[in-house]
């Protein structure tokens, strides 16, 4: 798993939080026969979404009720399906490892392939993986803000359909609808 994030939603206080888990974090992999300490991103490779969810829950000592696993190609489709996103690029860079896309410091509109290259770059970031996590959160927030600005839940169906082959989840469509509708209220307090 390339990126792991926890989203905590508190509807009573109308707040939500997004926390990145560094992929090199040492963690006990939950669900293996023996004690197994590895980098946390190994959990998904060993046992899929279920093992990754259980490992994260154990590491953070919190319940993890839902998971959403999206492949990187689906990130590109999501961004394209909402008409792109606006991002303020913190520094100029070009990274041959992510398709040689050029990014200029300042505000820019990104399509799906640009957003994918932007979140994947790590070699040219002066903050390393930490800077990469910040950019990933920036893109997720931009997607979130753009998706909830849509006037109708009807837009959720085509969005989910467009990425369904590249995603697995234990969230029912009804719960997705509820989260989508609640997002407008929660969107003002995302940290």
Short mmCIF file of C-alpha atoms in Angstrom, two decimals:
data_model
loop_
_atom_site.label_atom_id
_atom_site.label_comp_id
_atom_site.label_asym_id
_atom_site.label_seq_id
_atom_site.Cartn_x
_atom_site.Cartn_y
_atom_site.Cartn_z
CA UNK A 1 0.00 0.00 0.00
CA UNK A 2 1.45 3.26 -1.14
CA UNK A 3 -0.54 5.59 1.10
CA UNK A 4 -2.43 5.02 4.35
CA UNK A 5 -4.70 7.59 5.92
CA UNK A 6 -7.19 7.54 8.76
CA UNK A 7 -10.29 9.72 8.52
CA UNK A 8 -12.04 10.37 11.81
CA UNK A 9 -15.51 11.88 11.55
CA UNK A 10 -17.27 13.47 14.53
CA UNK A 11 -20.79 14.50 13.48
CA UNK A 12 -21.71 15.80 16.96
CA UNK A 13 -18.91 18.39 16.91
CA UNK A 14 -19.12 18.76 13.11
CA UNK A 15 -15.42 18.04 12.72
CA UNK A 16 -13.35 15.59 10.76
CA UNK A 17 -9.65 14.77 10.81
CA UNK A 18 -7.35 13.23 8.26
CA UNK A 19 -4.13 11.63 9.54
CA UNK A 20 -1.40 10.11 7.38
CA UNK A 21 0.39 6.99 8.56
CA UNK A 22 3.97 6.98 7.28
CA UNK A 23 4.40 3.86 5.17
CA UNK A 24 7.69 2.98 6.88
CA UNK A 25 6.13 2.96 10.38
CA UNK A 26 7.13 -0.18 12.26
CA UNK A 27 4.03 -2.11 13.30
CA UNK A 28 3.01 -5.55 14.45
CA UNK A 29 1.18 -7.11 11.51
CA UNK A 30 -2.13 -8.32 12.94
CA UNK A 31 -3.51 -11.60 11.58
CA UNK A 32 -0.32 -13.54 10.98
CA UNK A 33 0.36 -16.77 12.90
CA UNK A 34 3.50 -15.53 14.64
CA UNK A 35 4.61 -12.16 16.00
CA UNK A 36 5.43 -10.26 12.83
CA UNK A 37 6.94 -6.76 13.01
CA UNK A 38 7.39 -4.99 9.68
CA UNK A 39 6.79 -1.69 7.94
CA UNK A 40 3.05 -1.04 8.13
CA UNK A 41 2.61 -0.98 4.36
CA UNK A 42 3.48 -4.71 4.34
CA UNK A 43 0.14 -5.51 6.03
CA UNK A 44 -1.81 -4.92 2.82
CA UNK A 45 0.66 -6.95 0.74
CA UNK A 46 0.38 -9.89 3.15
CA UNK A 47 -3.35 -9.91 3.90
CA UNK A 48 -5.17 -7.27 1.88
CA UNK A 49 -7.48 -4.56 3.18
CA UNK A 50 -8.66 -6.58 6.16
CA UNK A 51 -5.16 -7.17 7.52
CA UNK A 52 -4.17 -3.55 6.86
CA UNK A 53 -7.29 -2.32 8.70
CA UNK A 54 -6.65 -4.59 11.71
CA UNK A 55 -2.98 -3.59 11.83
CA UNK A 56 -3.79 0.13 11.75
CA UNK A 57 -6.48 -0.30 14.43
CA UNK A 58 -4.01 -2.12 16.67
CA UNK A 59 -1.19 0.35 16.07
CA UNK A 60 -3.34 3.39 16.86
CA UNK A 61 -5.48 1.65 19.49
CA UNK A 62 -8.70 2.86 17.89
CA UNK A 63 -11.61 1.12 16.21
CA UNK A 64 -11.51 1.26 12.42
CA UNK A 65 -15.06 0.66 11.27
CA UNK A 66 -14.69 1.15 7.55
CA UNK A 67 -12.01 0.93 4.92
CA UNK A 68 -11.76 2.18 1.37
CA UNK A 69 -8.95 0.86 -0.80
CA UNK A 70 -8.39 2.70 -4.07
CA UNK A 71 -5.73 1.92 -6.64
CA UNK A 72 -3.71 4.81 -8.04
CA UNK A 73 -5.41 4.60 -11.46
CA UNK A 74 -8.73 5.25 -9.74
CA UNK A 75 -7.35 8.41 -8.15
CA UNK A 76 -6.78 9.68 -11.67
CA UNK A 77 -10.39 8.76 -12.65
CA UNK A 78 -11.82 10.45 -9.54
CA UNK A 79 -10.05 13.73 -10.28
CA UNK A 80 -11.12 13.62 -13.93
CA UNK A 81 -14.73 12.76 -13.03
CA UNK A 82 -15.07 15.92 -10.91
CA UNK A 83 -13.50 18.17 -13.54
CA UNK A 84 -10.05 18.41 -11.98
CA UNK A 85 -8.87 20.08 -8.79
CA UNK A 86 -7.17 23.32 -7.84
CA UNK A 87 -3.94 22.93 -5.86
CA UNK A 88 -1.37 25.39 -4.59
CA UNK A 89 1.97 23.74 -5.41
CA UNK A 90 4.43 24.54 -2.56
CA UNK A 91 7.60 24.41 -4.72
CA UNK A 92 8.54 23.87 -8.37
CA UNK A 93 9.71 20.40 -9.38
CA UNK A 94 9.99 17.88 -12.15
CA UNK A 95 10.26 14.20 -11.28
CA UNK A 96 11.28 11.58 -13.87
CA UNK A 97 9.91 8.81 -11.60
CA UNK A 98 6.33 10.09 -11.98
CA UNK A 99 6.10 10.72 -15.71
CA UNK A 100 8.36 13.77 -15.97
CA UNK A 101 5.49 16.19 -15.30
CA UNK A 102 6.55 19.76 -14.49
CA UNK A 103 5.02 21.55 -11.52
CA UNK A 104 5.45 25.27 -11.00
CA UNK A 105 5.10 26.81 -7.54
CA UNK A 106 1.73 28.48 -7.07
CA UNK A 107 -1.91 27.79 -7.81
CA UNK A 108 -2.63 25.33 -10.62
CA UNK A 109 -5.56 23.33 -11.96
CA UNK A 110 -4.75 19.61 -12.19
CA UNK A 111 -6.33 16.84 -14.20
CA UNK A 112 -6.13 13.23 -13.03
CA UNK A 113 -2.70 12.39 -14.44
CA UNK A 114 -1.18 15.56 -12.98
CA UNK A 115 -2.74 14.88 -9.57
CA UNK A 116 -1.42 11.31 -9.63
CA UNK A 117 2.12 12.46 -10.46
CA UNK A 118 1.85 15.18 -7.80
CA UNK A 119 0.93 12.74 -4.99
CA UNK A 120 3.42 10.07 -6.03
CA UNK A 121 6.55 12.25 -6.20
CA UNK A 122 8.92 11.74 -3.30
CA UNK A 123 12.47 11.94 -4.64
CA UNK A 124 12.46 15.69 -5.33
CA UNK A 125 10.66 16.71 -2.14
CA UNK A 126 12.95 18.44 0.39
CA UNK A 127 10.76 16.98 3.18
CA UNK A 128 10.91 13.44 1.78
CA UNK A 129 8.00 11.17 2.60
CA UNK A 130 6.58 13.72 5.05
CA UNK A 131 6.23 16.27 2.24
CA UNK A 132 4.64 13.60 0.10
CA UNK A 133 2.06 12.91 2.81
CA UNK A 134 1.23 16.62 2.99
CA UNK A 135 0.68 16.72 -0.79
CA UNK A 136 -1.48 13.59 -0.63
CA UNK A 137 -3.65 15.17 2.04
CA UNK A 138 -3.82 18.36 -0.01
CA UNK A 139 -5.17 16.41 -3.01
CA UNK A 140 -7.64 14.42 -0.91
CA UNK A 141 -8.97 17.65 0.65
CA UNK A 142 -9.29 19.22 -2.82
CA UNK A 143 -11.20 16.18 -4.11
CA UNK A 144 -13.41 16.24 -1.02
CA UNK A 145 -14.17 19.97 -1.38
CA UNK A 146 -14.91 19.64 -5.09
CA UNK A 147 -17.07 16.52 -4.69
CA UNK A 148 -19.27 18.04 -2.00
CA UNK A 149 -19.75 21.23 -3.98
CA UNK A 150 -21.83 19.20 -6.44
CA UNK A 151 -25.52 19.99 -6.00
CA UNK A 152 -26.82 16.44 -6.06
CA UNK A 153 -26.11 13.07 -4.52
CA UNK A 154 -26.92 11.77 -8.02
CA UNK A 155 -23.34 12.64 -8.96
CA UNK A 156 -22.15 10.08 -6.41
CA UNK A 157 -23.42 7.12 -8.46
CA UNK A 158 -21.40 7.93 -11.63
CA UNK A 159 -18.35 8.71 -9.49
CA UNK A 160 -18.51 5.38 -7.66
CA UNK A 161 -19.28 3.52 -10.91
CA UNK A 162 -16.25 5.04 -12.63
CA UNK A 163 -13.87 3.76 -9.96
CA UNK A 164 -15.63 0.59 -8.79
CA UNK A 165 -13.20 -1.76 -10.56
CA UNK A 166 -10.26 -0.11 -8.81
CA UNK A 167 -11.72 0.02 -5.33
CA UNK A 168 -12.74 -2.27 -2.50
CA UNK A 169 -14.64 -1.20 0.58
CA UNK A 170 -16.85 -2.41 3.38
CA UNK A 171 -18.93 0.79 3.25
CA UNK A 172 -22.47 0.22 1.98
CA UNK A 173 -23.81 2.54 -0.69
CA UNK A 174 -26.36 3.85 1.85
CA UNK A 175 -23.55 4.73 4.27
CA UNK A 176 -21.64 6.40 1.40
CA UNK A 177 -24.72 8.52 0.70
CA UNK A 178 -24.95 9.48 4.38
CA UNK A 179 -21.25 10.40 4.47
CA UNK A 180 -21.62 12.39 1.24
CA UNK A 181 -24.59 14.36 2.63
CA UNK A 182 -22.83 14.92 5.98
CA UNK A 183 -19.70 16.10 4.19
CA UNK A 184 -21.16 19.51 3.44
CA UNK A 185 -21.56 20.16 7.16
CA UNK A 186 -18.19 18.64 8.08
CA UNK A 187 -16.22 20.26 5.26
CA UNK A 188 -15.62 23.50 7.10
CA UNK A 189 -13.76 21.75 9.94
CA UNK A 190 -11.32 19.31 8.33
CA UNK A 191 -7.90 19.12 9.95
#
